Amino acid sequence: MNHDNIHFCDVLVIGSGIAGLSAAVTAAESGLDVIVVTKGSIEESNTFYAQGGIVTMGKDDSPELLIKDIMDAGDGISNLDAVKMIACEGPVLVEEFLINKVGVPFSRTKNTDYEYAQEASHSKRRILHCMDSTGKAIEESLVEYAKNIKNIRIFTDYTAIDLLTVPHHSTNPVSLYIEPQCIGAYALNNKSEQVERIFSSYTILATGGPGGIYLHTTNPPGATGDGFAMAHRTGARMINMEYIQFHPTSLFHKDADGFLISEAVRGEGARLKTRDGETFMEKYSPLGDLAPRDEVSRAIYEEMIKRGDAYVYLDIASYAKIDIKKRFPAIYEKCLSLEIDMLKSPVPVVPAAHYGCGGILVDNHGRTSLKKLYAAGEVTATGIHGANRLASTSLLEGLVWGIRSARHIANNFDNTKSYKESEIPPWRFPVREEEADPALIQQDWLSIRSTMWNYVGIIRTVKRLERAMADLGYLKNRIDDFYRRAHLEPMVINLRNGIRTALIIAEAAFTNRNSRGAHFIK
């Protein structure tokens, strides 16, 4: 059986959310040949599940106000250059790219103006949204647009295994003298079970975040930290990995699967209450229920611990001055399907891992520390988010860095190769493959997710982090050993990436003894 197909392209994009697809479209429309690889369907991404919206300029708003809000939320360690850039360029790209080019149908008022939402820590109403399914609307519009561009090839059901790098993958000993660079990726065709080599002049990682390595998360199951792990294996520089933002309000229900209750619900007046009906946020912050996410998550966690409760309530029924069903149709329907009527009763919620503020260090053009490797979206550390992300800046960051990465590649395109394809060997399979046992893999995931939730979660201690590193380190050795012998399939690759990403986060948290933003250590 031939285990090796070879593909060539100018730009390989790994990931198909807002960052990946905006990069692919921009590169392709600049005349470059693009391959997009995604491990599920083309729509399956963190973007698809984003509810709240995307930041732009509201009425009586200014870039200066937005810069101040982002810097305040980032708790003093955001990169001011990057923040200034996104505040000035971001709203322009929302209009030019998402609205005018791709045709995203953002919600409008009766007189056809755009309807701006308010979210926590924003000084103005400036969030464009599509009711409460903004990410879905953006993703579907992008997919539709990208499918009609002839020089974009979309490989669905392909799991990226590792980035191809020179000299690491080269069989030529003299390649050790050249500057390390990314030249593409090994990818598993999930259907044929063949590993294929994709050679590219440039590669853009847009693989999303690490939420899936936590027990409670708002992310889809595919968010297993793949990009972090792949970049880490190449030696690319990574920063701020300890800053994991927990969304204060995910739906607490055995059948809810971490369903997010958007921050916009509190923006429209909802209040958090204990199970016996008392409001409590006023005790923790002068901003009350609209305090930054890290403060709200810790307050909920403290109240739950203090009272021995497994959840708190979010009450919009008693306070809303809006048509709840019209403003939040998807949230309303989801709650109703679980026999919770938002119009009449409060909704049980619990904090959940939501967003990684750190990641692969990139500059304002998306360049990583590894030559010819770019990155965009949640997998990066652009410096925008610092220690804590301002609501609804994630989709904007993915859009801006996706487009800027592709533009920078197009404007500086260099096709000279410092290697021969024949020096990069096809994938080597183990001589005797072991079948992967799903029960063992599920148990390993449970260990990873429980360890991360209990020891590297909302409130951390040195002792917990020491325990996490010991447990995860032991598990990583076992999983790496298993990976080398196992029959290659997506669940094996995901597990290998998940354990490495978990350990990176635990080690970063252990190293940083200063509580700041989303990293709280006692």
Short mmCIF file of C-alpha atoms in Angstrom, two decimals:
data_model
loop_
_atom_site.label_atom_id
_atom_site.label_comp_id
_atom_site.label_asym_id
_atom_site.label_seq_id
_atom_site.Cartn_x
_atom_site.Cartn_y
_atom_site.Cartn_z
CA MET A 1 0.00 0.00 0.00
CA ASN A 2 1.40 3.40 -0.97
CA HIS A 3 1.54 5.40 2.26
CA ASP A 4 2.61 8.64 0.63
CA ASN A 5 0.91 11.26 -1.49
CA ILE A 6 2.75 14.52 -2.07
CA HIS A 7 1.13 17.96 -2.48
CA PHE A 8 2.74 21.30 -3.29
CA CYS A 9 1.45 24.82 -2.62
CA ASP A 10 2.61 28.38 -2.02
CA VAL A 11 0.77 28.67 1.29
CA LEU A 12 -0.41 25.90 3.59
CA VAL A 13 -3.08 27.02 6.10
CA ILE A 14 -3.75 24.63 8.99
CA GLY A 15 -7.18 25.43 10.45
CA SER A 16 -10.43 26.73 8.97
CA GLY A 17 -11.84 29.26 11.45
CA ILE A 18 -11.90 33.03 10.91
CA ALA A 19 -8.09 33.28 11.05
CA GLY A 20 -7.42 30.39 8.66
CA LEU A 21 -10.08 31.24 6.08
CA SER A 22 -9.41 34.99 6.03
CA ALA A 23 -5.71 34.16 5.48
CA ALA A 24 -6.55 31.64 2.74
CA VAL A 25 -8.88 34.05 0.91
CA THR A 26 -6.38 36.92 1.11
CA ALA A 27 -3.45 34.78 -0.08
CA ALA A 28 -5.47 33.23 -2.92
CA GLU A 29 -6.76 36.60 -4.10
CA SER A 30 -3.14 37.78 -4.19
CA GLY A 31 -2.52 35.07 -6.78
CA LEU A 32 -0.98 32.43 -4.51
CA ASP A 33 -1.83 28.73 -4.56
CA VAL A 34 -3.35 27.74 -1.19
CA ILE A 35 -4.12 24.47 0.58
CA VAL A 36 -6.34 24.58 3.69
CA VAL A 37 -6.14 21.55 5.98
CA THR A 38 -8.77 20.94 8.66
CA LYS A 39 -9.26 17.87 10.84
CA GLY A 40 -13.03 17.76 10.61
CA SER A 41 -15.56 19.43 8.32
CA ILE A 42 -14.66 22.85 6.92
CA GLU A 43 -17.09 24.61 9.32
CA GLU A 44 -15.89 22.83 12.48
CA SER A 45 -13.87 25.43 14.40
CA ASN A 46 -13.95 27.53 17.56
CA THR A 47 -15.18 30.39 15.36
CA PHE A 48 -18.36 28.47 14.55
CA TYR A 49 -19.30 28.32 18.26
CA ALA A 50 -18.58 31.98 19.10
CA GLN A 51 -21.80 33.65 20.21
CA GLY A 52 -21.18 37.18 21.39
CA GLY A 53 -19.81 39.13 18.44
CA ILE A 54 -16.88 41.01 16.98
CA VAL A 55 -15.49 44.33 18.15
CA THR A 56 -15.70 47.34 15.86
CA MET A 57 -16.34 51.09 16.34
CA GLY A 58 -19.64 52.02 17.97
CA LYS A 59 -21.37 55.40 17.99
CA ASP A 60 -19.39 58.16 19.79
CA ASP A 61 -16.51 55.68 19.95
CA SER A 62 -12.83 56.10 19.14
CA PRO A 63 -9.72 53.96 18.68
CA GLU A 64 -8.32 55.59 21.84
CA LEU A 65 -11.26 54.35 23.94
CA LEU A 66 -10.93 50.84 22.51
CA ILE A 67 -7.15 50.84 23.14
CA LYS A 68 -7.76 51.83 26.78
CA ASP A 69 -10.38 49.09 27.26
CA ILE A 70 -8.11 46.38 25.76
CA MET A 71 -5.12 47.54 27.83
CA ASP A 72 -7.18 47.64 31.04
CA ALA A 73 -8.54 44.13 30.46
CA GLY A 74 -5.01 42.85 29.69
CA ASP A 75 -3.97 43.90 33.20
CA GLY A 76 -0.96 45.95 32.18
CA ILE A 77 0.98 43.43 30.05
CA SER A 78 -0.58 43.86 26.61
CA ASN A 79 1.65 44.85 23.69
CA LEU A 80 0.68 48.48 23.04
CA ASP A 81 1.90 48.47 19.40
CA ALA A 82 -0.31 45.46 18.58
CA VAL A 83 -3.28 46.94 20.48
CA LYS A 84 -3.00 50.26 18.58
CA MET A 85 -2.86 48.37 15.31
CA ILE A 86 -5.93 46.23 15.95
CA ALA A 87 -7.93 49.22 17.25
CA CYS A 88 -7.21 51.22 14.08
CA GLU A 89 -7.18 48.47 11.42
CA GLY A 90 -9.67 46.01 12.90
CA PRO A 91 -12.92 47.96 12.41
CA VAL A 92 -11.85 48.84 8.83
CA LEU A 93 -11.29 45.15 8.01
CA VAL A 94 -14.64 44.17 9.56
CA GLU A 95 -16.33 46.56 7.15
CA GLU A 96 -14.18 45.93 4.05
CA PHE A 97 -13.67 42.20 4.39
CA LEU A 98 -16.48 40.69 6.47
CA ILE A 99 -19.34 42.99 5.48
CA ASN A 100 -18.56 44.24 1.96
CA LYS A 101 -16.59 41.27 0.56
CA VAL A 102 -17.84 38.17 2.40
CA GLY A 103 -21.33 39.47 3.18
CA VAL A 104 -21.75 38.58 6.87
CA PRO A 105 -25.37 39.46 7.81
CA PHE A 106 -24.82 41.34 11.09
CA SER A 107 -27.97 42.25 13.05
CA ARG A 108 -29.57 45.59 12.29
CA THR A 109 -32.08 47.81 14.07
CA LYS A 110 -35.52 48.66 12.62
CA ASN A 111 -34.07 51.63 10.72
CA THR A 112 -31.37 49.37 9.16
CA ASP A 113 -28.46 50.72 11.23
CA TYR A 114 -26.16 48.08 12.70
CA GLU A 115 -27.15 47.00 16.18
CA TYR A 116 -24.27 47.26 18.65
CA ALA A 117 -24.15 45.10 21.78
CA GLN A 118 -22.58 45.94 25.14
CA GLU A 119 -20.21 43.49 26.85
CA ALA A 120 -18.19 43.49 30.06
CA SER A 121 -15.34 46.00 30.40
CA HIS A 122 -16.27 47.86 27.19
CA SER A 123 -16.88 51.58 27.67
CA LYS A 124 -19.21 51.73 24.64
CA ARG A 125 -21.73 49.60 22.75
CA ARG A 126 -19.44 48.47 19.92
CA ILE A 127 -20.00 44.72 19.37
CA LEU A 128 -21.43 43.72 16.00
CA HIS A 129 -23.37 40.46 16.26
CA CYS A 130 -25.75 38.13 14.44
CA MET A 131 -28.24 37.64 17.26
CA ASP A 132 -26.35 35.16 19.50
CA SER A 133 -24.80 33.05 16.71
CA THR A 134 -22.21 35.49 15.37
CA GLY A 135 -19.43 32.96 14.86
CA LYS A 136 -21.70 30.63 12.92
CA ALA A 137 -22.77 33.44 10.57
CA ILE A 138 -19.16 34.55 10.01
CA GLU A 139 -17.92 30.98 9.48
CA GLU A 140 -20.70 30.06 7.02
CA SER A 141 -20.17 33.27 5.01
CA LEU A 142 -16.39 32.69 4.87
CA VAL A 143 -16.77 29.04 3.84
CA GLU A 144 -19.21 29.97 1.07
CA TYR A 145 -16.83 32.64 -0.23
CA ALA A 146 -13.67 30.50 -0.01
CA LYS A 147 -15.27 27.56 -1.83
CA ASN A 148 -15.67 29.73 -4.94
CA ILE A 149 -11.99 30.64 -5.23
CA LYS A 150 -10.31 28.29 -7.66
CA ASN A 151 -6.77 28.43 -6.22
CA ILE A 152 -7.87 27.34 -2.74
CA ARG A 153 -7.83 23.56 -2.24
CA ILE A 154 -9.65 22.51 0.93
CA PHE A 155 -8.59 19.21 2.51
CA THR A 156 -11.27 18.26 5.04
CA ASP A 157 -10.81 15.27 7.35
CA TYR A 158 -7.02 15.69 7.40
CA THR A 159 -5.21 15.72 10.74
CA ALA A 160 -1.91 17.62 10.76
CA ILE A 161 0.65 15.46 12.57
CA ASP A 162 3.79 17.58 12.55
CA LEU A 163 5.25 20.59 10.81
CA LEU A 164 7.94 19.70 8.29
CA THR A 165 11.13 21.56 9.11
CA VAL A 166 14.64 21.74 7.76
CA PRO A 167 17.12 20.65 9.00
CA HIS A 168 15.14 18.41 11.39
CA HIS A 169 13.39 16.27 8.74
CA SER A 170 16.17 16.41 6.16
CA THR A 171 18.33 13.37 5.39
CA ASN A 172 21.07 15.66 4.08
CA PRO A 173 23.68 16.19 6.86
CA VAL A 174 24.85 19.46 5.29
CA SER A 175 21.38 21.00 5.88
CA LEU A 176 22.42 21.49 9.52
CA TYR A 177 24.21 24.65 8.41
CA ILE A 178 21.13 26.45 7.09
CA GLU A 179 18.71 28.53 9.13
CA PRO A 180 15.88 26.33 10.48
CA GLN A 181 12.65 26.84 8.57
CA CYS A 182 9.18 25.39 8.09
CA ILE A 183 8.55 23.74 4.72
CA GLY A 184 5.05 22.28 5.18
CA ALA A 185 3.52 19.45 7.18
CA TYR A 186 2.90 15.73 7.50
CA ALA A 187 -0.88 15.22 7.49
CA LEU A 188 -2.98 12.12 8.04
CA ASN A 189 -5.76 11.58 5.54
CA ASN A 190 -8.35 10.38 8.06
CA LYS A 191 -10.31 8.43 5.45
CA SER A 192 -7.50 6.60 3.63
CA GLU A 193 -5.28 6.40 6.75
CA GLN A 194 -2.33 7.48 4.60
CA VAL A 195 0.14 10.11 5.75
CA GLU A 196 0.68 12.70 3.06
CA ARG A 197 3.47 15.25 2.70
CA ILE A 198 2.37 18.80 1.96
CA PHE A 199 5.27 20.98 0.83
CA SER A 200 4.67 24.71 1.05
CA SER A 201 6.74 27.86 0.64
CA TYR A 202 4.97 29.29 3.71
CA THR A 203 2.79 27.79 6.43
CA ILE A 204 0.15 29.57 8.55
CA LEU A 205 -0.96 27.86 11.77
CA ALA A 206 -4.55 28.80 12.61
CA THR A 207 -5.45 25.83 14.78
CA GLY A 208 -7.42 27.54 17.57
CA GLY A 209 -7.08 27.16 21.32
CA PRO A 210 -6.47 24.68 24.14
CA GLY A 211 -9.90 24.63 25.82
CA GLY A 212 -10.48 20.92 25.17
CA ILE A 213 -7.75 19.93 27.63
CA TYR A 214 -9.98 21.12 30.53
CA LEU A 215 -12.82 19.21 32.17
CA HIS A 216 -15.28 22.10 31.76
CA THR A 217 -14.88 24.05 28.53
CA THR A 218 -16.94 26.10 26.09
CA ASN A 219 -14.76 24.83 23.21
CA PRO A 220 -15.69 22.03 20.81
CA PRO A 221 -14.00 18.61 21.28
CA GLY A 222 -11.47 19.35 18.52
CA ALA A 223 -9.76 22.12 20.55
CA THR A 224 -6.93 19.87 21.76
CA GLY A 225 -4.07 22.36 21.53
CA ASP A 226 -2.64 20.94 18.28
CA GLY A 227 -0.96 24.11 17.03
CA PHE A 228 0.76 24.80 20.36
CA ALA A 229 2.15 21.26 20.45
CA MET A 230 3.28 21.25 16.81
CA ALA A 231 5.00 24.64 17.19
CA HIS A 232 6.59 23.61 20.50
CA ARG A 233 8.10 20.53 18.87
CA THR A 234 9.81 22.77 16.28
CA GLY A 235 11.25 25.04 18.99
CA ALA A 236 9.16 28.08 18.02
CA ARG A 237 9.02 30.65 20.82
CA MET A 238 5.89 30.62 23.01
CA ILE A 239 4.83 33.07 25.72
CA ASN A 240 2.05 33.77 28.27
CA MET A 241 0.74 30.19 28.19
CA GLU A 242 -0.36 30.38 31.84
CA TYR A 243 -3.07 32.94 31.05
CA ILE A 244 -6.11 30.74 30.42
CA GLN A 245 -9.33 32.70 30.41
CA PHE A 246 -12.30 31.00 32.02
CA HIS A 247 -15.69 32.12 30.77
CA PRO A 248 -17.83 32.76 33.84
CA THR A 249 -21.08 31.40 32.44
CA SER A 250 -21.35 28.06 30.68
CA LEU A 251 -24.64 26.21 31.02
CA PHE A 252 -24.57 23.72 33.90
CA HIS A 253 -26.46 20.63 32.76
CA LYS A 254 -25.45 17.02 32.13
CA ASP A 255 -26.56 17.31 28.49
CA ALA A 256 -25.28 20.83 27.79
CA ASP A 257 -21.70 19.96 26.68
CA GLY A 258 -20.22 23.26 27.87
CA PHE A 259 -22.78 25.37 26.01
CA LEU A 260 -21.81 29.03 26.38
CA ILE A 261 -24.20 31.60 27.83
CA SER A 262 -22.87 34.73 26.13
CA GLU A 263 -21.49 37.64 28.14
CA ALA A 264 -23.95 39.78 26.18
CA VAL A 265 -26.69 38.32 28.43
CA ARG A 266 -25.12 40.17 31.36
CA GLY A 267 -24.59 43.14 29.04
CA GLU A 268 -28.39 43.24 28.68
CA GLY A 269 -28.88 43.35 32.46
CA ALA A 270 -28.75 39.73 33.74
CA ARG A 271 -27.44 39.25 37.31
CA LEU A 272 -25.52 36.40 38.91
CA LYS A 273 -27.10 34.90 42.02
CA THR A 274 -26.35 32.15 44.50
CA ARG A 275 -28.66 29.16 44.57
CA ASP A 276 -30.64 30.80 47.37
CA GLY A 277 -31.26 33.89 45.22
CA GLU A 278 -28.69 36.41 46.52
CA THR A 279 -26.72 38.62 44.13
CA PHE A 280 -23.01 38.59 44.97
CA MET A 281 -20.87 40.31 42.32
CA GLU A 282 -21.17 43.69 44.08
CA LYS A 283 -19.03 42.20 46.90
CA TYR A 284 -16.19 41.44 44.49
CA SER A 285 -16.01 44.36 42.05
CA PRO A 286 -17.29 47.93 41.68
CA LEU A 287 -18.27 46.90 38.13
CA GLY A 288 -20.55 44.20 39.57
CA ASP A 289 -21.80 41.69 37.02
CA LEU A 290 -19.89 43.41 34.21
CA ALA A 291 -16.46 43.01 35.83
CA PRO A 292 -13.66 41.42 33.73
CA ARG A 293 -14.07 37.70 33.09
CA ASP A 294 -11.27 36.56 35.39
CA GLU A 295 -12.81 38.44 38.35
CA VAL A 296 -16.29 37.10 37.65
CA SER A 297 -15.02 33.51 37.26
CA ARG A 298 -13.09 33.69 40.55
CA ALA A 299 -16.07 35.22 42.35
CA ILE A 300 -18.36 32.41 41.14
CA TYR A 301 -15.71 29.81 42.07
CA GLU A 302 -15.34 31.32 45.58
CA GLU A 303 -19.13 31.34 46.11
CA MET A 304 -19.41 27.73 44.92
CA ILE A 305 -16.59 26.59 47.23
CA LYS A 306 -17.93 28.58 50.17
CA ARG A 307 -21.43 27.14 49.85
CA GLY A 308 -20.52 23.69 48.54
CA ASP A 309 -22.60 24.34 45.42
CA ALA A 310 -21.88 22.91 41.97
CA TYR A 311 -23.22 25.99 40.15
CA VAL A 312 -24.70 29.48 40.51
CA TYR A 313 -27.65 31.10 38.73
CA LEU A 314 -27.78 33.70 35.95
CA ASP A 315 -31.06 35.60 36.15
CA ILE A 316 -32.16 37.61 33.12
CA ALA A 317 -35.91 37.05 33.58
CA SER A 318 -36.10 39.51 36.54
CA TYR A 319 -34.07 42.29 34.90
CA ALA A 320 -34.29 42.27 31.08
CA LYS A 321 -35.65 45.30 29.25
CA ILE A 322 -35.34 43.51 25.90
CA ASP A 323 -37.15 40.78 24.00
CA ILE A 324 -35.08 37.82 25.28
CA LYS A 325 -36.31 35.37 22.63
CA LYS A 326 -35.51 37.80 19.81
CA ARG A 327 -32.09 38.89 21.14
CA PHE A 328 -30.87 35.43 22.24
CA PRO A 329 -32.78 32.88 20.12
CA ALA A 330 -30.12 30.13 20.15
CA ILE A 331 -29.51 30.40 23.91
CA TYR A 332 -33.26 30.51 24.58
CA GLU A 333 -33.89 27.41 22.41
CA LYS A 334 -30.98 25.47 23.94
CA CYS A 335 -32.18 26.20 27.49
CA LEU A 336 -35.77 25.33 26.56
CA SER A 337 -34.63 22.00 25.09
CA LEU A 338 -33.26 21.21 28.57
CA GLU A 339 -36.52 22.35 30.22
CA ILE A 340 -35.10 25.69 31.44
CA ASP A 341 -37.27 28.68 30.49
CA MET A 342 -35.11 31.83 30.51
CA LEU A 343 -38.25 34.00 30.46
CA LYS A 344 -39.40 32.61 33.79
CA SER A 345 -36.49 31.20 35.74
CA PRO A 346 -32.76 31.71 36.26
CA VAL A 347 -30.23 29.59 34.33
CA PRO A 348 -27.70 27.37 36.20
CA VAL A 349 -24.14 28.28 35.14
CA VAL A 350 -20.55 27.33 35.96
CA PRO A 351 -17.21 28.80 34.78
CA ALA A 352 -15.46 26.90 31.96
CA ALA A 353 -12.11 27.12 30.16
CA HIS A 354 -12.72 29.44 27.24
CA TYR A 355 -9.64 31.04 25.70
CA GLY A 356 -5.85 30.85 25.73
CA CYS A 357 -4.45 34.39 25.94
CA GLY A 358 -0.88 33.24 25.24
CA GLY A 359 0.56 31.06 22.52
CA ILE A 360 3.10 31.14 19.70
CA LEU A 361 4.79 34.53 19.77
CA VAL A 362 4.10 36.43 16.52
CA ASP A 363 4.87 39.95 15.35
CA ASN A 364 2.34 42.31 13.76
CA HIS A 365 2.69 40.42 10.45
CA GLY A 366 2.04 37.02 12.04
CA ARG A 367 5.67 35.88 11.77
CA THR A 368 6.82 33.35 14.38
CA SER A 369 10.42 32.82 15.50
CA LEU A 370 10.73 29.99 12.92
CA LYS A 371 11.44 31.14 9.36
CA LYS A 372 8.49 30.80 6.94
CA LEU A 373 6.08 29.79 9.73
CA TYR A 374 3.29 32.27 10.42
CA ALA A 375 0.38 31.97 12.85
CA ALA A 376 -2.97 33.69 13.40
CA GLY A 377 -5.88 33.54 15.83
CA GLU A 378 -6.09 31.89 19.25
CA VAL A 379 -2.96 29.77 18.76
CA THR A 380 -0.87 32.97 18.82
CA ALA A 381 0.37 35.44 21.37
CA THR A 382 0.09 38.72 19.46
CA GLY A 383 0.29 40.61 22.73
CA ILE A 384 -3.27 41.95 22.36
CA HIS A 385 -4.71 40.04 25.29
CA GLY A 386 -1.89 40.36 27.81
CA ALA A 387 -3.04 38.58 30.95
CA ASN A 388 -6.74 38.60 30.10
CA ARG A 389 -8.79 39.04 26.93
CA LEU A 390 -11.41 41.74 26.45
CA ALA A 391 -14.74 40.27 25.32
CA SER A 392 -15.28 39.89 21.55
CA THR A 393 -11.70 40.75 20.56
CA SER A 394 -10.86 37.14 19.62
CA LEU A 395 -12.70 37.02 16.29
CA LEU A 396 -11.23 40.43 15.44
CA GLU A 397 -7.70 39.28 16.26
CA GLY A 398 -8.14 36.18 14.05
CA LEU A 399 -9.41 38.33 11.19
CA VAL A 400 -6.66 40.97 11.44
CA TRP A 401 -3.72 38.57 11.82
CA GLY A 402 -5.12 36.14 9.25
CA ILE A 403 -5.27 38.92 6.65
CA ARG A 404 -1.97 40.54 7.69
CA SER A 405 -0.11 37.19 7.58
CA ALA A 406 -1.34 36.49 4.06
CA ARG A 407 -0.58 40.02 2.86
CA HIS A 408 2.94 39.88 4.29
CA ILE A 409 3.60 36.54 2.59
CA ALA A 410 2.21 37.83 -0.75
CA ASN A 411 4.26 41.04 -0.56
CA ASN A 412 7.50 39.23 0.34
CA PHE A 413 6.97 35.96 -1.49
CA ASP A 414 10.17 33.98 -1.91
CA ASN A 415 10.02 30.58 -3.56
CA THR A 416 13.72 29.70 -3.35
CA LYS A 417 14.25 26.32 -1.70
CA SER A 418 17.24 25.50 0.48
CA TYR A 419 16.42 21.78 0.33
CA LYS A 420 15.36 19.07 -2.13
CA GLU A 421 12.02 17.29 -1.67
CA SER A 422 13.84 13.98 -2.12
CA GLU A 423 15.76 14.72 1.12
CA ILE A 424 12.50 14.80 3.13
CA PRO A 425 11.46 11.18 3.69
CA PRO A 426 7.90 9.86 3.61
CA TRP A 427 6.27 9.04 6.94
CA ARG A 428 7.70 5.97 8.66
CA PHE A 429 5.12 3.66 10.22
CA PRO A 430 6.05 1.32 13.11
CA VAL A 431 6.99 -2.24 12.10
CA ARG A 432 4.31 -3.77 14.35
CA GLU A 433 1.44 -1.37 14.85
CA GLU A 434 -0.63 -1.63 18.03
CA GLU A 435 -4.35 -0.99 17.75
CA ALA A 436 -5.41 2.07 19.75
CA ASP A 437 -7.83 1.12 22.55
CA PRO A 438 -10.51 3.86 22.85
CA ALA A 439 -11.09 2.99 26.54
CA LEU A 440 -7.43 3.70 27.37
CA ILE A 441 -7.46 6.92 25.34
CA GLN A 442 -10.65 8.10 27.08
CA GLN A 443 -9.09 7.37 30.47
CA ASP A 444 -5.94 9.33 29.55
CA TRP A 445 -8.10 12.28 28.48
CA LEU A 446 -10.03 12.12 31.75
CA SER A 447 -6.72 12.25 33.65
CA ILE A 448 -5.49 15.24 31.61
CA ARG A 449 -8.76 17.17 31.86
CA SER A 450 -9.28 16.51 35.59
CA THR A 451 -5.67 17.41 36.41
CA MET A 452 -5.91 20.66 34.45
CA TRP A 453 -9.27 21.57 36.00
CA ASN A 454 -8.31 20.80 39.60
CA TYR A 455 -4.65 21.89 39.65
CA VAL A 456 -4.17 24.33 36.75
CA GLY A 457 -7.64 25.89 36.84
CA ILE A 458 -9.27 29.11 38.03
CA ILE A 459 -7.37 29.27 41.34
CA ARG A 460 -3.88 27.73 41.45
CA THR A 461 -1.38 26.99 44.21
CA VAL A 462 2.31 26.04 44.02
CA LYS A 463 1.47 22.64 45.54
CA ARG A 464 -1.27 21.93 43.00
CA LEU A 465 0.99 22.95 40.13
CA GLU A 466 3.84 20.73 41.38
CA ARG A 467 1.41 17.83 41.49
CA ALA A 468 0.10 18.70 38.00
CA MET A 469 3.59 18.72 36.48
CA ALA A 470 4.50 15.40 38.10
CA ASP A 471 1.25 13.68 37.02
CA LEU A 472 1.24 15.17 33.50
CA GLY A 473 4.97 14.47 33.02
CA TYR A 474 4.46 10.79 33.87
CA LEU A 475 1.44 10.60 31.58
CA LYS A 476 3.31 12.33 28.74
CA ASN A 477 6.09 9.71 28.82
CA ARG A 478 3.50 6.94 28.63
CA ILE A 479 1.53 8.61 25.83
CA ASP A 480 4.66 9.40 23.78
CA ASP A 481 5.76 5.79 24.09
CA PHE A 482 2.29 4.57 23.05
CA TYR A 483 2.22 7.06 20.12
CA ARG A 484 5.44 5.60 18.67
CA ARG A 485 3.90 2.11 18.50
CA ALA A 486 0.23 2.85 17.84
CA HIS A 487 -1.79 2.58 14.67
CA LEU A 488 -1.98 6.22 13.55
CA GLU A 489 -5.43 7.75 13.79
CA PRO A 490 -6.82 11.16 14.78
CA MET A 491 -7.56 10.26 18.42
CA VAL A 492 -3.93 9.20 18.92
CA ILE A 493 -2.59 12.43 17.36
CA ASN A 494 -5.00 14.58 19.41
CA LEU A 495 -3.97 12.84 22.64
CA ARG A 496 -0.27 13.36 21.92
CA ASN A 497 -0.89 17.08 21.29
CA GLY A 498 -3.22 17.48 24.28
CA ILE A 499 -0.76 16.13 26.85
CA ARG A 500 2.09 18.28 25.53
CA THR A 501 -0.06 21.44 25.59
CA ALA A 502 -1.28 20.64 29.13
CA LEU A 503 2.29 20.31 30.36
CA ILE A 504 3.37 23.58 28.65
CA ILE A 505 0.55 25.44 30.44
CA ALA A 506 1.24 23.81 33.83
CA GLU A 507 4.97 24.64 33.60
CA ALA A 508 4.28 28.25 32.58
CA ALA A 509 1.87 28.64 35.52
CA PHE A 510 4.39 27.13 37.95
CA THR A 511 7.15 29.46 36.75
CA ASN A 512 5.07 32.63 37.19
CA ARG A 513 4.46 33.32 40.89
CA ASN A 514 2.67 36.65 40.31
CA SER A 515 -1.13 36.64 40.17
CA ARG A 516 -2.26 38.71 37.24
CA GLY A 517 -5.36 38.63 35.07
CA ALA A 518 -6.36 35.08 34.19
CA HIS A 519 -3.44 33.56 36.16
CA PHE A 520 -4.31 33.52 39.86
CA ILE A 521 -1.87 31.77 42.18
CA LYS A 522 -2.11 31.50 45.97
#
